[in-house]
């Protein structure tokens, strides 16, 4: 709980440091150890589950969703197996999100669901494949059948090797048309020059959500200045993109202050995520 409200962070990277391809300072995006992350790692650069769980508790996080990413060309190899010991320490607080890139895809998606993944992340910018690429359709079919959401990186990336041409959310129109029960979460909410496109999808489809990771709260109103703010906030899900932030609690409080009322703040900070990711209410 944070200030009396449940808090769910749906976008964290608890990478094993030796598996990072990029320099550590680049991965931290300028927030080097601002959250005291040194104490969360052992001497081998692996997250210490008990320390990480304690850190989340101190930040007021009731539920945290960890990203696994197979992105050998960009970020490195954050395989789902690296996340399992962290989640196993406190499965009530810590969950994992599956990742594939991008074949053989349907069996691998189901395998990761069996390991406990509560969502699948697709990262077109790092994978070098558009989100409507038919190679991904077996994965979408598996998610739709299981009632599991797909998280789509929807925004620019400054990491070396990223292909930002694949971040355009417009191609998700095809996915929404072809998978009529699939829920999509737009990670980073159209960051760069797609904010309006992402907002349009979220306001037009009750299966599309804006996820706020990587977006500075102080600039959020500017990013969506052409949208109906009160309507759009109801389609938002809190996430941070930890560790590249000042702090989870600080971001959550800043987001809450932007909401039109306390009910909407509670939805954005936890209730929407609990619904979309099929999580137990805090």
Coordinates of C-alpha atoms in Angstrom, one line a residue, residues 59-228:
X59 CA 8.2 1.5 -2.0
X60 CA 4.6 0.6 -1.2
X61 CA 4.3 -1.9 -4.1
X62 CA 1.7 -4.7 -3.5
X63 CA 2.3 -6.4 -6.8
X64 CA 5.2 -6.1 -9.3
X65 CA 5.4 -7.6 -12.8
X66 CA 9.0 -8.5 -13.9
X67 CA 9.9 -8.4 -17.6
X68 CA 11.9 -11.1 -19.2
X69 CA 13.4 -10.1 -22.6
X70 CA 15.2 -12.1 -25.2
X71 CA 16.8 -9.2 -27.1
X72 CA 20.3 -10.3 -28.0
X73 CA 20.8 -7.4 -30.5
X74 CA 19.9 -4.7 -28.0
X75 CA 19.5 -5.3 -24.3
X76 CA 20.7 -8.8 -23.9
X77 CA 19.3 -12.1 -22.6
X78 CA 16.9 -11.6 -19.7
X79 CA 15.4 -15.1 -19.9
X80 CA 12.4 -16.0 -17.9
X81 CA 14.3 -18.6 -15.9
X82 CA 16.3 -15.7 -14.3
X83 CA 13.1 -14.3 -13.0
X84 CA 11.8 -17.4 -11.4
X85 CA 13.8 -17.3 -8.1
X86 CA 12.8 -13.7 -7.6
X87 CA 9.1 -14.5 -8.1
X88 CA 9.3 -17.7 -6.0
X89 CA 10.5 -15.7 -2.9
X90 CA 7.2 -13.9 -2.7
X91 CA 4.7 -15.1 -5.3
X92 CA 2.0 -13.0 -3.8
X93 CA 3.9 -9.8 -4.6
X94 CA 6.1 -10.7 -7.6
X95 CA 4.9 -12.0 -10.9
X96 CA 6.6 -12.5 -14.3
X97 CA 5.8 -11.6 -17.9
X98 CA 6.7 -13.9 -20.7
X99 CA 8.7 -12.9 -23.8
X100 CA 9.3 -14.5 -27.2
X101 CA 11.4 -13.4 -30.2
X102 CA 9.7 -14.7 -32.4
X103 CA 9.8 -18.4 -33.2
X104 CA 9.0 -21.3 -32.6
X105 CA 6.4 -19.3 -30.8
X106 CA 3.2 -20.9 -29.6
X107 CA 4.8 -23.8 -27.7
X108 CA 7.3 -21.4 -26.1
X109 CA 4.5 -19.1 -25.0
X110 CA 2.6 -21.9 -23.4
X111 CA 5.8 -23.2 -21.7
X112 CA 6.3 -19.8 -20.1
X113 CA 2.7 -19.6 -19.0
X114 CA 3.2 -22.9 -17.3
X115 CA 6.1 -21.3 -15.4
X116 CA 3.7 -18.7 -14.0
X117 CA 3.8 -15.8 -16.6
X118 CA 0.8 -13.6 -16.3
X119 CA 1.3 -11.8 -19.6
X120 CA 3.3 -11.9 -22.8
X121 CA 5.5 -9.0 -23.9
X122 CA 6.2 -8.3 -27.5
X123 CA 9.0 -5.9 -28.3
X124 CA 8.9 -5.0 -32.0
X125 CA 11.6 -2.3 -31.7
X126 CA 14.2 -4.8 -30.3
X127 CA 13.0 -7.9 -32.2
X128 CA 13.0 -6.1 -35.6
X129 CA 9.5 -7.3 -36.4
X130 CA 6.2 -5.4 -36.5
X131 CA 3.5 -6.3 -34.0
X132 CA 1.2 -7.3 -36.8
X133 CA 3.8 -9.7 -38.3
X134 CA 2.0 -13.0 -39.0
X135 CA 4.8 -14.9 -37.3
X136 CA 3.5 -13.6 -34.0
X137 CA -0.1 -14.7 -34.6
X138 CA 0.3 -18.1 -33.0
X139 CA 1.5 -16.4 -29.8
X140 CA -1.6 -14.1 -29.9
X141 CA -3.8 -17.1 -30.4
X142 CA -2.3 -18.7 -27.4
X143 CA -2.8 -15.6 -25.3
X144 CA -6.3 -15.1 -26.4
X145 CA -7.2 -18.7 -25.6
X146 CA -5.6 -18.4 -22.2
X147 CA -7.2 -15.0 -21.4
X148 CA -3.7 -13.5 -21.0
X149 CA -2.9 -9.9 -22.1
X150 CA -0.2 -9.0 -24.6
X151 CA 2.1 -6.1 -23.6
X152 CA 3.4 -4.3 -26.7
X153 CA 6.4 -1.9 -26.6
X154 CA 4.8 1.1 -28.1
X155 CA 7.3 4.0 -28.3
X156 CA 10.8 5.0 -29.2
X157 CA 13.9 3.4 -27.8
X158 CA 17.3 5.1 -27.6
X159 CA 19.2 1.9 -27.0
X160 CA 21.8 1.1 -29.7
X161 CA 20.4 -1.3 -32.3
X162 CA 16.7 -0.4 -31.7
X163 CA 14.5 -0.2 -34.8
X164 CA 12.0 2.5 -34.0
X165 CA 10.1 2.1 -37.3
X166 CA 8.4 -0.9 -35.6
X167 CA 7.0 1.1 -32.7
X168 CA 4.0 2.5 -34.5
X169 CA 0.8 1.4 -32.7
X170 CA -1.3 1.8 -35.9
X171 CA -0.4 -1.7 -37.0
X172 CA -2.2 -3.1 -33.9
X173 CA -5.5 -2.3 -35.7
X174 CA -4.8 -5.6 -37.6
X175 CA -4.2 -7.5 -34.4
X176 CA -7.4 -6.1 -32.8
X177 CA -9.4 -7.0 -35.9
X178 CA -8.0 -10.6 -36.1
X179 CA -8.2 -11.4 -32.4
X180 CA -11.5 -10.2 -31.1
X181 CA -11.0 -11.1 -27.5
X182 CA -7.3 -10.3 -27.1
X183 CA -6.3 -7.6 -24.6
X184 CA -3.4 -5.3 -25.5
X185 CA -1.3 -3.1 -23.1
X186 CA 0.6 -0.4 -24.8
X187 CA 3.9 -0.1 -22.8
X188 CA 5.2 3.5 -22.8
X189 CA 1.9 4.8 -24.2
X190 CA 3.2 5.8 -27.6
X191 CA 6.4 7.5 -26.4
X192 CA 8.0 9.6 -29.1
X193 CA 5.5 10.7 -31.7
X194 CA 2.7 8.2 -31.3
X195 CA 0.9 9.4 -28.2
X196 CA -2.3 10.4 -30.0
X197 CA -2.4 7.1 -31.9
X198 CA -2.0 5.1 -28.8
X199 CA -4.6 7.2 -27.0
X200 CA -7.0 6.8 -29.9
X201 CA -6.7 3.0 -29.7
X202 CA -7.3 3.0 -26.0
X203 CA -10.3 5.2 -26.2
X204 CA -11.7 3.3 -29.2
X205 CA -11.3 -0.3 -27.9
X206 CA -12.1 -1.5 -24.4
X207 CA -9.4 -4.1 -24.8
X208 CA -6.5 -1.6 -25.2
X209 CA -4.8 0.1 -22.3
X210 CA -2.1 2.8 -21.9
X211 CA 0.8 1.7 -19.7
X212 CA 2.8 4.6 -18.3
X213 CA 6.3 3.1 -17.9
X214 CA 9.1 5.4 -19.0
X215 CA 6.9 8.5 -19.1
X216 CA 7.9 11.3 -16.7
X217 CA 4.7 12.2 -14.7
X218 CA 5.5 15.9 -15.0
X219 CA 5.1 15.8 -18.8
X220 CA 2.2 13.4 -19.0
X221 CA -0.5 16.1 -19.5
X222 CA 1.6 17.6 -22.3
X223 CA 2.0 14.3 -24.1
X224 CA -1.8 13.7 -24.2
X225 CA -2.8 17.4 -24.4
X226 CA -5.1 16.8 -27.4
X227 CA -7.0 14.1 -25.6
X228 CA -9.9 14.1 -23.2

